[in-house]
CSV table of C-alpha atoms in Angstrom, one decimal:
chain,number,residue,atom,x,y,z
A,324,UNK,CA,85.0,8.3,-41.1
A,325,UNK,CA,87.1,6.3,-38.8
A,326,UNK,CA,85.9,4.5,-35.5
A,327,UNK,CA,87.8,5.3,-32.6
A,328,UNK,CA,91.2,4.7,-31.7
A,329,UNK,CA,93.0,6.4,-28.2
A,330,UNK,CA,95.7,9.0,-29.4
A,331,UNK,CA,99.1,7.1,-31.0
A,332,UNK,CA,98.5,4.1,-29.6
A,333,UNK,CA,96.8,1.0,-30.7
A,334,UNK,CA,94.2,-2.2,-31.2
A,335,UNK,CA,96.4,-5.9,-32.0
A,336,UNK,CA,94.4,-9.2,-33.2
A,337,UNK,CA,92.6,-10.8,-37.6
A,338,UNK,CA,90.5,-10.0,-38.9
A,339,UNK,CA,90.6,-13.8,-38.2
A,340,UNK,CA,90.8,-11.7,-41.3
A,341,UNK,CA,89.0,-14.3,-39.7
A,342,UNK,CA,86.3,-14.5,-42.3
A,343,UNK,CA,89.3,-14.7,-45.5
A,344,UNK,CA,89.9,-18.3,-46.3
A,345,UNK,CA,93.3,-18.4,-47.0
A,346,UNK,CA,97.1,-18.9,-45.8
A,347,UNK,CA,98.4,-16.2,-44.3
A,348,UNK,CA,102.3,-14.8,-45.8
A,349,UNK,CA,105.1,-16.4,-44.1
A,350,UNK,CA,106.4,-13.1,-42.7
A,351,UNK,CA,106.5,-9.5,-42.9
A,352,UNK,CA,110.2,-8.1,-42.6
A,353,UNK,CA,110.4,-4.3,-42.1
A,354,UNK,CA,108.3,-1.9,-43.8
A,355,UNK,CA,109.9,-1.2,-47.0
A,356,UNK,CA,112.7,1.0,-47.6
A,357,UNK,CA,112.4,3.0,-50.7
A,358,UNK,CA,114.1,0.4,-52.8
A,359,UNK,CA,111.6,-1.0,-54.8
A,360,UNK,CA,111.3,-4.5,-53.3
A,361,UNK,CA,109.7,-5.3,-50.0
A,362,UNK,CA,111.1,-8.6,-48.5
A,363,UNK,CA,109.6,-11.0,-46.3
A,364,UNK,CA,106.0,-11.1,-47.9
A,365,UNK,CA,106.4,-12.2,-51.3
A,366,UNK,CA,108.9,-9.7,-52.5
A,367,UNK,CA,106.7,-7.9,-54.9
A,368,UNK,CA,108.2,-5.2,-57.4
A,369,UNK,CA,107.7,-1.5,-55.6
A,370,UNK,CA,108.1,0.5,-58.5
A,371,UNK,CA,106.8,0.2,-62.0
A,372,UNK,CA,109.3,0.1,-64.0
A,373,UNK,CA,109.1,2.4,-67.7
A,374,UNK,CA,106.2,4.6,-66.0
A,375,UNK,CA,106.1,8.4,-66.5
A,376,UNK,CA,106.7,10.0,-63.2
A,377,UNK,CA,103.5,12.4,-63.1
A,378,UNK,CA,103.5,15.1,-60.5
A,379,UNK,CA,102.0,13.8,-57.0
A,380,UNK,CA,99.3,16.2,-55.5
A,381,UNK,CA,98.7,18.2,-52.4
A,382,UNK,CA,96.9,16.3,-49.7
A,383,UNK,CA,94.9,17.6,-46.9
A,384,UNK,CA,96.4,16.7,-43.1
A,385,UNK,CA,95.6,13.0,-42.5
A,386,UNK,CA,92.9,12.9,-40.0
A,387,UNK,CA,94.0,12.1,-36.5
A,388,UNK,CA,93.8,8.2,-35.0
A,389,UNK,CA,90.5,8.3,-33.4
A,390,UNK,CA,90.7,7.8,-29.5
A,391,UNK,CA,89.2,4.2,-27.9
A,392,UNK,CA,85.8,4.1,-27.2
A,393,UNK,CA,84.2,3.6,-23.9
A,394,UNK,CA,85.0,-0.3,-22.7
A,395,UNK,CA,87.6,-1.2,-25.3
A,396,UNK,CA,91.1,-0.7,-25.0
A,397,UNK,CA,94.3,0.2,-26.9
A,398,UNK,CA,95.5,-3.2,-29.1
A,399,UNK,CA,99.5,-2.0,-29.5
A,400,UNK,CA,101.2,-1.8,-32.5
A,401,UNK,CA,104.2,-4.0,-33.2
A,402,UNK,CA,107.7,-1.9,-33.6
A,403,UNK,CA,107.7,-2.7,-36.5
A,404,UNK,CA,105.3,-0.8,-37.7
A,405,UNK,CA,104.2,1.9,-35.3
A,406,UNK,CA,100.9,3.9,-35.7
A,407,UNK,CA,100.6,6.8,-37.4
A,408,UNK,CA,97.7,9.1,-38.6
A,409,UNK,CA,99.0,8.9,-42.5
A,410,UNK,CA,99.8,5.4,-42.3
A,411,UNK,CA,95.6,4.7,-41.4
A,412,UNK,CA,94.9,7.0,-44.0
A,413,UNK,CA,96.6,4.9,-46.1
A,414,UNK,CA,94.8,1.4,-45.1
A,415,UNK,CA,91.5,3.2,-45.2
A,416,UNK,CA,91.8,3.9,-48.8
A,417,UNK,CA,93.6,0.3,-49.5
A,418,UNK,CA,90.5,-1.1,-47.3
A,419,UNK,CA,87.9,0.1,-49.8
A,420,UNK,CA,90.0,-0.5,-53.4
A,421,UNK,CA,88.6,-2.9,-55.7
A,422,UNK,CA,92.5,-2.5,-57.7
A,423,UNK,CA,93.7,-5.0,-54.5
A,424,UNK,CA,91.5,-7.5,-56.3
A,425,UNK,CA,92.4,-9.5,-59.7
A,426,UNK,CA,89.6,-8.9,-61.4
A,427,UNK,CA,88.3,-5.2,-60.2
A,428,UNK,CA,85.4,-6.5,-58.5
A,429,UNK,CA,86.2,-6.6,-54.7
A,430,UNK,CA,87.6,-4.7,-52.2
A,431,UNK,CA,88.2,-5.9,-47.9
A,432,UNK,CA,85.0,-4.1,-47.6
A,433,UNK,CA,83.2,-6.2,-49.6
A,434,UNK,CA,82.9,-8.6,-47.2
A,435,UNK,CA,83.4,-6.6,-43.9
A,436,UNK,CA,80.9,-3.9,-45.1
A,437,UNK,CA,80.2,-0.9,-42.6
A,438,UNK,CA,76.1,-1.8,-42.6
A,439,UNK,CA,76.8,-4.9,-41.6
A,440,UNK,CA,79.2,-3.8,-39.2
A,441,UNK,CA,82.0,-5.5,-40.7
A,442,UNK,CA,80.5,-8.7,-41.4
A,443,UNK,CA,78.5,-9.3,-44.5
A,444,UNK,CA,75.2,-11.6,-43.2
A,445,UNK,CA,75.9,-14.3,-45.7
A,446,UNK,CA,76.8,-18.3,-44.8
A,447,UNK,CA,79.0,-18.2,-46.7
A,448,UNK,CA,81.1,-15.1,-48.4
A,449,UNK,CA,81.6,-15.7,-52.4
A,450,UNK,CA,85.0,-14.6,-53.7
A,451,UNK,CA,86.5,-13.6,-57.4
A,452,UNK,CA,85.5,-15.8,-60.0
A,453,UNK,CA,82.4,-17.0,-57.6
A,454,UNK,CA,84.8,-19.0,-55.7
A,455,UNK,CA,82.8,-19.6,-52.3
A,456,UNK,CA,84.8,-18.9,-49.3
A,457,UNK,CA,85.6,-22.7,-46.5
A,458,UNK,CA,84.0,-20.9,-43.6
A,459,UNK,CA,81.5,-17.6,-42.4
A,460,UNK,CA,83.0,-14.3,-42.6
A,461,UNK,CA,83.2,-12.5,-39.1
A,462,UNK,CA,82.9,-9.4,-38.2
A,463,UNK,CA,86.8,-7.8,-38.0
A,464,UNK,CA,85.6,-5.0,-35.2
A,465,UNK,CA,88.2,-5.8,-32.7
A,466,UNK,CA,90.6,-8.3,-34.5
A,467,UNK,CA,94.0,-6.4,-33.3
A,468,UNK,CA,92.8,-8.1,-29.9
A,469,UNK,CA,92.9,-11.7,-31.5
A,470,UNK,CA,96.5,-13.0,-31.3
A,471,UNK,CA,94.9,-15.4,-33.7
A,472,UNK,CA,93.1,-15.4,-36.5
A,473,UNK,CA,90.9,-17.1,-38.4
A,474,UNK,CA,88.6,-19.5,-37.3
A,475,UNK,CA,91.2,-22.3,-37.3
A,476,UNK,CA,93.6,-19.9,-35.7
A,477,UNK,CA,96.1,-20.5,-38.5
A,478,UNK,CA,97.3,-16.9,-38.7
A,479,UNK,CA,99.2,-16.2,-35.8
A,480,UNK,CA,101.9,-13.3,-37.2
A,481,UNK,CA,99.6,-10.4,-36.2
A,482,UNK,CA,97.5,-8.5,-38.4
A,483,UNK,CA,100.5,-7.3,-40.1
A,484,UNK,CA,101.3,-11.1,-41.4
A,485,UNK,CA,97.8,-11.8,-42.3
A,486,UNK,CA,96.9,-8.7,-44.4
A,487,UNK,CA,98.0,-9.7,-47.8
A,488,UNK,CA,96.6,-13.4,-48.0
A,489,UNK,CA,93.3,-12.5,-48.5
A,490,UNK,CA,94.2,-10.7,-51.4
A,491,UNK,CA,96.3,-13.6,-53.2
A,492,UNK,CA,93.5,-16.1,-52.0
A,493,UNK,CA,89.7,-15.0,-51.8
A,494,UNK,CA,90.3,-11.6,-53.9
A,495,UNK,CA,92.1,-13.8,-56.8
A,496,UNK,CA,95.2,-10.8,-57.0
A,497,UNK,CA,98.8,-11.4,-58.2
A,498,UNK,CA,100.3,-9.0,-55.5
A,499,UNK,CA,103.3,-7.8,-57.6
A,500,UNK,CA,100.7,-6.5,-60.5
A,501,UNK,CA,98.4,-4.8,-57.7
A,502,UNK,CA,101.8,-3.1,-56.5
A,503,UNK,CA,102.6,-1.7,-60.0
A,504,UNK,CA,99.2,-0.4,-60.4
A,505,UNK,CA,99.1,1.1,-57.3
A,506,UNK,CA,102.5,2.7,-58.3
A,507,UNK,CA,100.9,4.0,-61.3
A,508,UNK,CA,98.6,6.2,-59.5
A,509,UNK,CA,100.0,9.9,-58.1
A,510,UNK,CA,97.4,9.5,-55.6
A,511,UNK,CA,98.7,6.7,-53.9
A,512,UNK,CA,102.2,7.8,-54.4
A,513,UNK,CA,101.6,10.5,-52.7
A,514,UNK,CA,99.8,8.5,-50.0
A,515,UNK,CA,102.5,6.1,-49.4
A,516,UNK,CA,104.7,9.1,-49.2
A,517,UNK,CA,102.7,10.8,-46.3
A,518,UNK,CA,103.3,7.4,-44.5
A,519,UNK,CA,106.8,6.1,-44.9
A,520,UNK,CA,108.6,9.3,-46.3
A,521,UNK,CA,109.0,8.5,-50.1
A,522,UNK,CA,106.8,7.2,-52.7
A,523,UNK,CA,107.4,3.7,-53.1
A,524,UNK,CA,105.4,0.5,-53.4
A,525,UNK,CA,106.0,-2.1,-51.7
A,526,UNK,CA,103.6,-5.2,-50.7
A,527,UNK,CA,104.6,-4.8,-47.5
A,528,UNK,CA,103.7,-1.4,-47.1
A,529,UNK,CA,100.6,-2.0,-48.3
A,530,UNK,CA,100.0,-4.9,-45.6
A,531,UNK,CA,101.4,-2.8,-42.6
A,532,UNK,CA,98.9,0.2,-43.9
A,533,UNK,CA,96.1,-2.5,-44.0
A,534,UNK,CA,97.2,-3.4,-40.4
A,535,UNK,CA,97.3,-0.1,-39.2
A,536,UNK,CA,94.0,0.5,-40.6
A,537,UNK,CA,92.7,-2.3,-39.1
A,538,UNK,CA,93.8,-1.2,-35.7
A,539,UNK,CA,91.1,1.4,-35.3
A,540,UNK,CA,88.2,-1.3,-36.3
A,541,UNK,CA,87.3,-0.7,-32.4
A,542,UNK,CA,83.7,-1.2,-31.0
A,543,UNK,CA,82.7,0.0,-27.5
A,544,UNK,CA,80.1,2.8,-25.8
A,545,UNK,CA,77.7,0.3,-26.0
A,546,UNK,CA,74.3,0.4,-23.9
A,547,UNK,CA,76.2,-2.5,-21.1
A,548,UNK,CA,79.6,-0.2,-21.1
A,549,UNK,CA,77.7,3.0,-20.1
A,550,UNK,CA,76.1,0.9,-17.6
A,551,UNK,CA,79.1,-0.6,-16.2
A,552,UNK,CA,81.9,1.7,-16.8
A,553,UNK,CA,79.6,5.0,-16.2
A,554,UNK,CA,77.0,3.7,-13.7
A,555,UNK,CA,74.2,4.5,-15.8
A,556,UNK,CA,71.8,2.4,-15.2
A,557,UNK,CA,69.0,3.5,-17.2
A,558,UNK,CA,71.0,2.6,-20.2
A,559,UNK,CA,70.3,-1.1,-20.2
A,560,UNK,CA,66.6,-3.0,-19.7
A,561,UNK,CA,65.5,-4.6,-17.2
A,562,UNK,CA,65.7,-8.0,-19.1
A,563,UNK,CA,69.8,-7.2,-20.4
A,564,UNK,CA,70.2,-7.1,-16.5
A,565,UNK,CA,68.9,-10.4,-15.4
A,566,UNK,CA,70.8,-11.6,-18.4
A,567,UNK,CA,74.1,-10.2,-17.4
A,568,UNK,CA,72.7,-12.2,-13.9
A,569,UNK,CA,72.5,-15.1,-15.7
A,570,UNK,CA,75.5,-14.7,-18.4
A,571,UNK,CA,78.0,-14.7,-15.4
A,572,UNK,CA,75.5,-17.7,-13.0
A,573,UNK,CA,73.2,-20.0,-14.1
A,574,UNK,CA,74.2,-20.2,-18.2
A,575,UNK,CA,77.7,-20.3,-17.4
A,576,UNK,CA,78.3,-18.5,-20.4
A,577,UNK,CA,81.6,-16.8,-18.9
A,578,UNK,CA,83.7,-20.0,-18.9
A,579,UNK,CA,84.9,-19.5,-22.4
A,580,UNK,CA,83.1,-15.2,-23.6
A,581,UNK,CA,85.3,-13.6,-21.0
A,582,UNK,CA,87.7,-10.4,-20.9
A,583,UNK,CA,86.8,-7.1,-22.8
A,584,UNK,CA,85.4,-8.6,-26.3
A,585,UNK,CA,83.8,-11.4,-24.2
A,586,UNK,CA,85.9,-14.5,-25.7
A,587,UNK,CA,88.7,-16.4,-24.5
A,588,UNK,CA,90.5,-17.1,-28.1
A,589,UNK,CA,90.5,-20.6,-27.5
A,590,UNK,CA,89.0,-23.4,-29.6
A,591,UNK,CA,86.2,-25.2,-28.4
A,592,UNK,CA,84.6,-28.0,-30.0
A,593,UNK,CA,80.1,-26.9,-30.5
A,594,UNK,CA,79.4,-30.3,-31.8
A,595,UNK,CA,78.5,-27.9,-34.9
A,596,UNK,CA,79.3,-29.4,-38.3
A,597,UNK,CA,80.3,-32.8,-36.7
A,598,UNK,CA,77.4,-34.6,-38.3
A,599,UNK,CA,79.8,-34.5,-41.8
A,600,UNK,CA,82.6,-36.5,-39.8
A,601,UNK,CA,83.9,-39.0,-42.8
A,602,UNK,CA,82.6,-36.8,-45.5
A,603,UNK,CA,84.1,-34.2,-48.0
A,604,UNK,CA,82.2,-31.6,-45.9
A,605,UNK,CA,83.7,-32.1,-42.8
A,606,UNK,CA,85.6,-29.3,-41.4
A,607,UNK,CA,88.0,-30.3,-39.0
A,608,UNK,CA,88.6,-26.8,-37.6
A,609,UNK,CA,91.5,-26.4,-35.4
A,610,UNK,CA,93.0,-30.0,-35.7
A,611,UNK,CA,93.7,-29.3,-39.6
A,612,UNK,CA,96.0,-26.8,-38.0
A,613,UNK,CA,97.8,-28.7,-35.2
A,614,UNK,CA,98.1,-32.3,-36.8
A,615,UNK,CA,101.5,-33.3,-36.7
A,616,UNK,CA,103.7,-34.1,-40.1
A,617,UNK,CA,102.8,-37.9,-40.2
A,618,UNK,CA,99.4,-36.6,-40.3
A,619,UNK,CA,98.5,-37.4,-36.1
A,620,UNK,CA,95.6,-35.3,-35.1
A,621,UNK,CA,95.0,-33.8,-31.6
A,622,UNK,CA,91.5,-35.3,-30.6
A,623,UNK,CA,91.2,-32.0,-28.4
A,624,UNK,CA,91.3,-29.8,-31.0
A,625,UNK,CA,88.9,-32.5,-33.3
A,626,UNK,CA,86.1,-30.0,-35.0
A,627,UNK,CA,87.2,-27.1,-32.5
A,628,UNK,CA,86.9,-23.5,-33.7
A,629,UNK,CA,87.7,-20.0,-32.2
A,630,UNK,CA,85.7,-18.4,-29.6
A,631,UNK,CA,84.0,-16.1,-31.4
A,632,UNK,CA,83.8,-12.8,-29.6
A,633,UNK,CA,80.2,-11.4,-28.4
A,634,UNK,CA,80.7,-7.5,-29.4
A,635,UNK,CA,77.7,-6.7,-31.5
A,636,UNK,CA,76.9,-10.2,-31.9
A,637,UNK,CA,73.2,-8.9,-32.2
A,638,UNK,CA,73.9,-7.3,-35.5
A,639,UNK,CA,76.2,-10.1,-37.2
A,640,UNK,CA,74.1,-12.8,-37.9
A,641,UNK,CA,74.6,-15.9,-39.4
A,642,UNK,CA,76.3,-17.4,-36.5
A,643,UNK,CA,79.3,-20.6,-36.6
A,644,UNK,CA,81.9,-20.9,-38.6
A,645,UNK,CA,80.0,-22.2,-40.9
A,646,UNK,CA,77.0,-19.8,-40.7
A,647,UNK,CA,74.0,-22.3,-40.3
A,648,UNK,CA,72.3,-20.8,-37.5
A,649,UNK,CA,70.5,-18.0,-38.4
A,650,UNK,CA,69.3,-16.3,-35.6
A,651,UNK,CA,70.7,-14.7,-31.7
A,652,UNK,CA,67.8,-17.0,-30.3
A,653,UNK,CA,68.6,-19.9,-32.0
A,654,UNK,CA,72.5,-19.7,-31.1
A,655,UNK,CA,71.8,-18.8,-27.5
A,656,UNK,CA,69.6,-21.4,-27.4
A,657,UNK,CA,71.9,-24.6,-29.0
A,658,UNK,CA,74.9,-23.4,-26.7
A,659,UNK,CA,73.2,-22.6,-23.1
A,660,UNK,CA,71.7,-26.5,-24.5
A,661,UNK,CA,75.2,-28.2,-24.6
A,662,UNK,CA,75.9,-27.7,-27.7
A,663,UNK,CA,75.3,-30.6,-30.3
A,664,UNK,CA,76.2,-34.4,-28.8
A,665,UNK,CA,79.4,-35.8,-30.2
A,666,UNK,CA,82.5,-37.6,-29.2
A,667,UNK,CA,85.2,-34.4,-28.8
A,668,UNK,CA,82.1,-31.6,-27.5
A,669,UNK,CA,84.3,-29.2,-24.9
A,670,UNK,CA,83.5,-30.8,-21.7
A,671,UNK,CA,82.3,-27.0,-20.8
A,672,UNK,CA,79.4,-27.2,-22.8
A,673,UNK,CA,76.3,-28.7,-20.8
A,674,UNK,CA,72.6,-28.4,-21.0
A,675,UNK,CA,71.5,-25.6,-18.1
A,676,UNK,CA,67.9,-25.8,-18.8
A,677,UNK,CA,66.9,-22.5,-19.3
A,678,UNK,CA,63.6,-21.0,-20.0
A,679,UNK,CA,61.9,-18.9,-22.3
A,680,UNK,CA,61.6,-15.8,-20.4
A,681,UNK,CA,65.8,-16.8,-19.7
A,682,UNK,CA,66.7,-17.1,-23.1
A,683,UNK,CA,64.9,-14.1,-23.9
A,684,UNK,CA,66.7,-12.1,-21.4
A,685,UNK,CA,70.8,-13.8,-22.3
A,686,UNK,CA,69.7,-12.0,-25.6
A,687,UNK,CA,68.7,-8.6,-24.4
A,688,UNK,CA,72.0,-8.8,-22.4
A,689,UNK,CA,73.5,-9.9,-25.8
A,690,UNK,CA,72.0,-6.7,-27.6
A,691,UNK,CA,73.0,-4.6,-25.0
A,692,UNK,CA,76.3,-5.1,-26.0
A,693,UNK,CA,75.9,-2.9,-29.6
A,694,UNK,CA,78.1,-0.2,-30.2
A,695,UNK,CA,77.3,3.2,-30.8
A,696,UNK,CA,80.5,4.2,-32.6
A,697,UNK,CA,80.7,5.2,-36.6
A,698,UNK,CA,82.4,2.8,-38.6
A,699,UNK,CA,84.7,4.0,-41.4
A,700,UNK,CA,83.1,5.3,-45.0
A,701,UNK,CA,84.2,4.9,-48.3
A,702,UNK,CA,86.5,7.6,-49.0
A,703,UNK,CA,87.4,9.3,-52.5
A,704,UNK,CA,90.0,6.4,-54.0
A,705,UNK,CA,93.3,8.3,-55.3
A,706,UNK,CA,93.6,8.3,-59.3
C-alpha cells in the first residue's frame, strides 16, 4: 500500500535519491513514444529484439493516487510527465525489483526500506558487488519537495532526471539489459501499457514511472500537525510544546529547518567531517559541486551539505551525511552547540547553551513530528 497523495496532483524534490551516490542522467526528453528507443537518458533499446510475443494479462484497476496527508502538500508533476494512477503503479513495482539491479540482489527499497521509513539505519549504505556508498542514505519521504538532491545538491533535473543513476551507479545495472529484461516479462508489458498506452520499454519510461512513484513518498498527520493544523492539543506532550517554544526562540533552530518539511534546501557548513581536511577522506560536500573548471572552489560552499529535512527525523537515525552521530540527542545536542569549530562553519550556527531538561524537550518536539501514514509494501512483481 501507497502513502498518500491529494487526487491527480502531485509531491516534486530526490530522493537526494539523496542517499544514491551517483551522477544523475544528463536529461530526460519525453516519455517514450512506442518506438523502441527512449532518448535523452541514455537511449536504451525498448524492445527486445527476437523475443516471442506472449499474450499480456488482465490487470485489476490501478489503485487510485492516495490523497496528501495532513500538513504536507501537493509536490507538482512536471508536463512532461503528468500523474497518473497506472503510471504509480508502475514505479511501485519498479521500486521493489531486484531485475533494476546488475546482479539480482537489490532493488530502491533496499536501501529506502518501509521499516525504516525509507532510510536504511546504516552509516553507510553497501551497494552491488559490496561497493560502499560516498555518503548516508536519507530517508526519500518527501523528496519531490527538494529541487535538489543529494547531499551535494548535484541532481537538480527533478526526480525525473535523477531516477536512473542509481541504478547504473550503486545498483551496478547496464540500463539497456534491464530494459530488455523488463520487455521480456508480459507482466510489465502489460504494465507499461496501462501507463503510456502501448507496451514498450523504454529507460525513460521506467525513470518517469520511478518518479511518479516517488511522488506519493509523502509524510504528514503527525502528532505536531494534528496539533497545529487541527487544534488538538492533547496530541502533543507537554515537553514537544516547550520545544516547539524553543525550536522557533531560544535554539534558533528555524534559521535554516523552516517551511513544511522543516529545511531550507540550502547547504550549510556543520563543521562535521572537516577534521579530514587534506586527507583522502575529506568530503568537500557542496564545493565539489560548484568549483569552477580551473578547479576554484567557493569557500562558502567549503564542507557544506544540504539541509536535511526534520520529518520523522526521530525514526531515521544515523544522522549527517556521513552517518557518524548516532543518536536524536546527540545531533540536537552538537547543532543547538555551534556545530563543530572550523574555518567555513555557517555563521548561523552558535552555541545557545541549552540544558538538559531543553535538549530533552527540542527532541520530544522532534518526535512529535512522526507520521502516522502507511508507507508502500512489496507488491506481487509481474513475471
Amino acid at each position: 500500500m501507497r502513502i498518500w497523495l491529494r487526487g491527480a496532483m502531485v509531491l516534486t524534490v530526490v530522493l537526494m535519491l539523496a542517499g544514491c551516490p551517483t551522477e544523475p542522467p544528463s536529461g530526460t526528453g519525453g516519455p517514450g513514444t512506442g518506438t523502441g528507443t527512449a532518448t535523452g537518458t541514455g537511449g536504451a533499446t525498448g524492445v527486445a529484439s527476437g523475443t516471442a510475443v506472449e499474450a499480456l494479462p488482465a490487470l485489476p484497476p490501478a489503485p487510485p493516487i492516495p490523497t496528501v496527508p495532513l500538513g504536507n502538500e501537493a509536490p507538482p508533476a512536471p508536463d512532461k510527465n503528468p500523474m497518473t494512477a497506472e503510471k504509480v503503479e508502475l514505479g511501485h513495482n519498479l521500486w521493489f525489483d531486484t531485475r533494476l539491479s546488475g546482479d539480482g540482489t537489490m532493488s530502491c527499497a533496499t536501501c529506502h526500506p518501509a521499516e525504516g521509513w525509507l532510510a536504511d539505519g546504516k552509516a553507510i549504505s553497501v551497494g552491488v558487488g559490496g561497493k560502499p556508498a560516498k555518503r548516508h542514505t536519507p530517508s526519500m519521504l518527501n523528496k519531490a519537495h527538494d529541487p535538489l538532491l543529494y547531499w551535494d545538491g548535484r541532481a537538480d533535473k527533478g526526480l525525473e532526471g535523477q531516477a536512473l543513476a542509481p541504478i547504473k551507479g550503486f545498483l551496478a545495472a547496464d540500463v539497456a539489459k534491464v530494459v530488455a529484461a523488463l520487455q521480456a516479462v508480459p507482466g510489465y508489458r502489460a504494465l507499461f501499457k496501462a501507463a503510456y498506452g502501448d507496451e514498450t520499454v523504454t529507460d525513460e519510461r521506467i525513470a518517469f514511472a520511478i518518479a511518479s512513484y516517488e511522488r506519493t513518498l509523502l509524510s504528514g498527520n503527525s502528532p505536531w500537525d494534528r496539533w497545529q493544523k487541527n487544534g488538538d492539543t492533547g496530541a502533543v506532550s507537554e515537553d514537544a510544546k516547550k520545544g516547539w517554544e524553543l525550536f522557533r526562540g531560544k535554539a534558533a533552530c528555524g534559521s535554516c529547518h523552516a517551511g513544511f518539511g522543516l529545511t531550507d534546501g540550502k547547504f550549510h557548513n556543520t563543521g562535521i567531517g572537516m577534521d579530514k581536511v587534506g586527507t583522502p577522506a575529506y568530503d568537500g560536500g557542496r564545493a565539489d559541486i560548484t568549483k569552477s573548471p580551473d578547479g576554484t572552489r567557493v569557500a562558502a560552499d567549503e564542507g557544506a551539505f544540504k539541509t536535511p529535512s526534520l520529518r520523522d527525523v526521530a525514526r531515521t537515525s544515523p544522522y549527517f551525511h556521513d552517518g557518524s552521530v548516532e543518536t536524536l540527542t546527540d545531533a540536537v545536542r552538537l547543532m543547538a552547540g555551534g556545530g563543530k569549530a572550523n574555518p567555513n562553519l555557517d555563521k548561523e550556527l552558535k552555541d545557545h547553551k541549552l540544558t538538559d531538561a531543553e535538549v530533552k524537550q527540542l527532541v520530544a518536539f522532534l518526535a512529535s513530528l512522526n507520521s502516522d501514514v502507511k508507507l508502500p509494501a512489496a507488491p506481487d512483481l509481474p513475471k
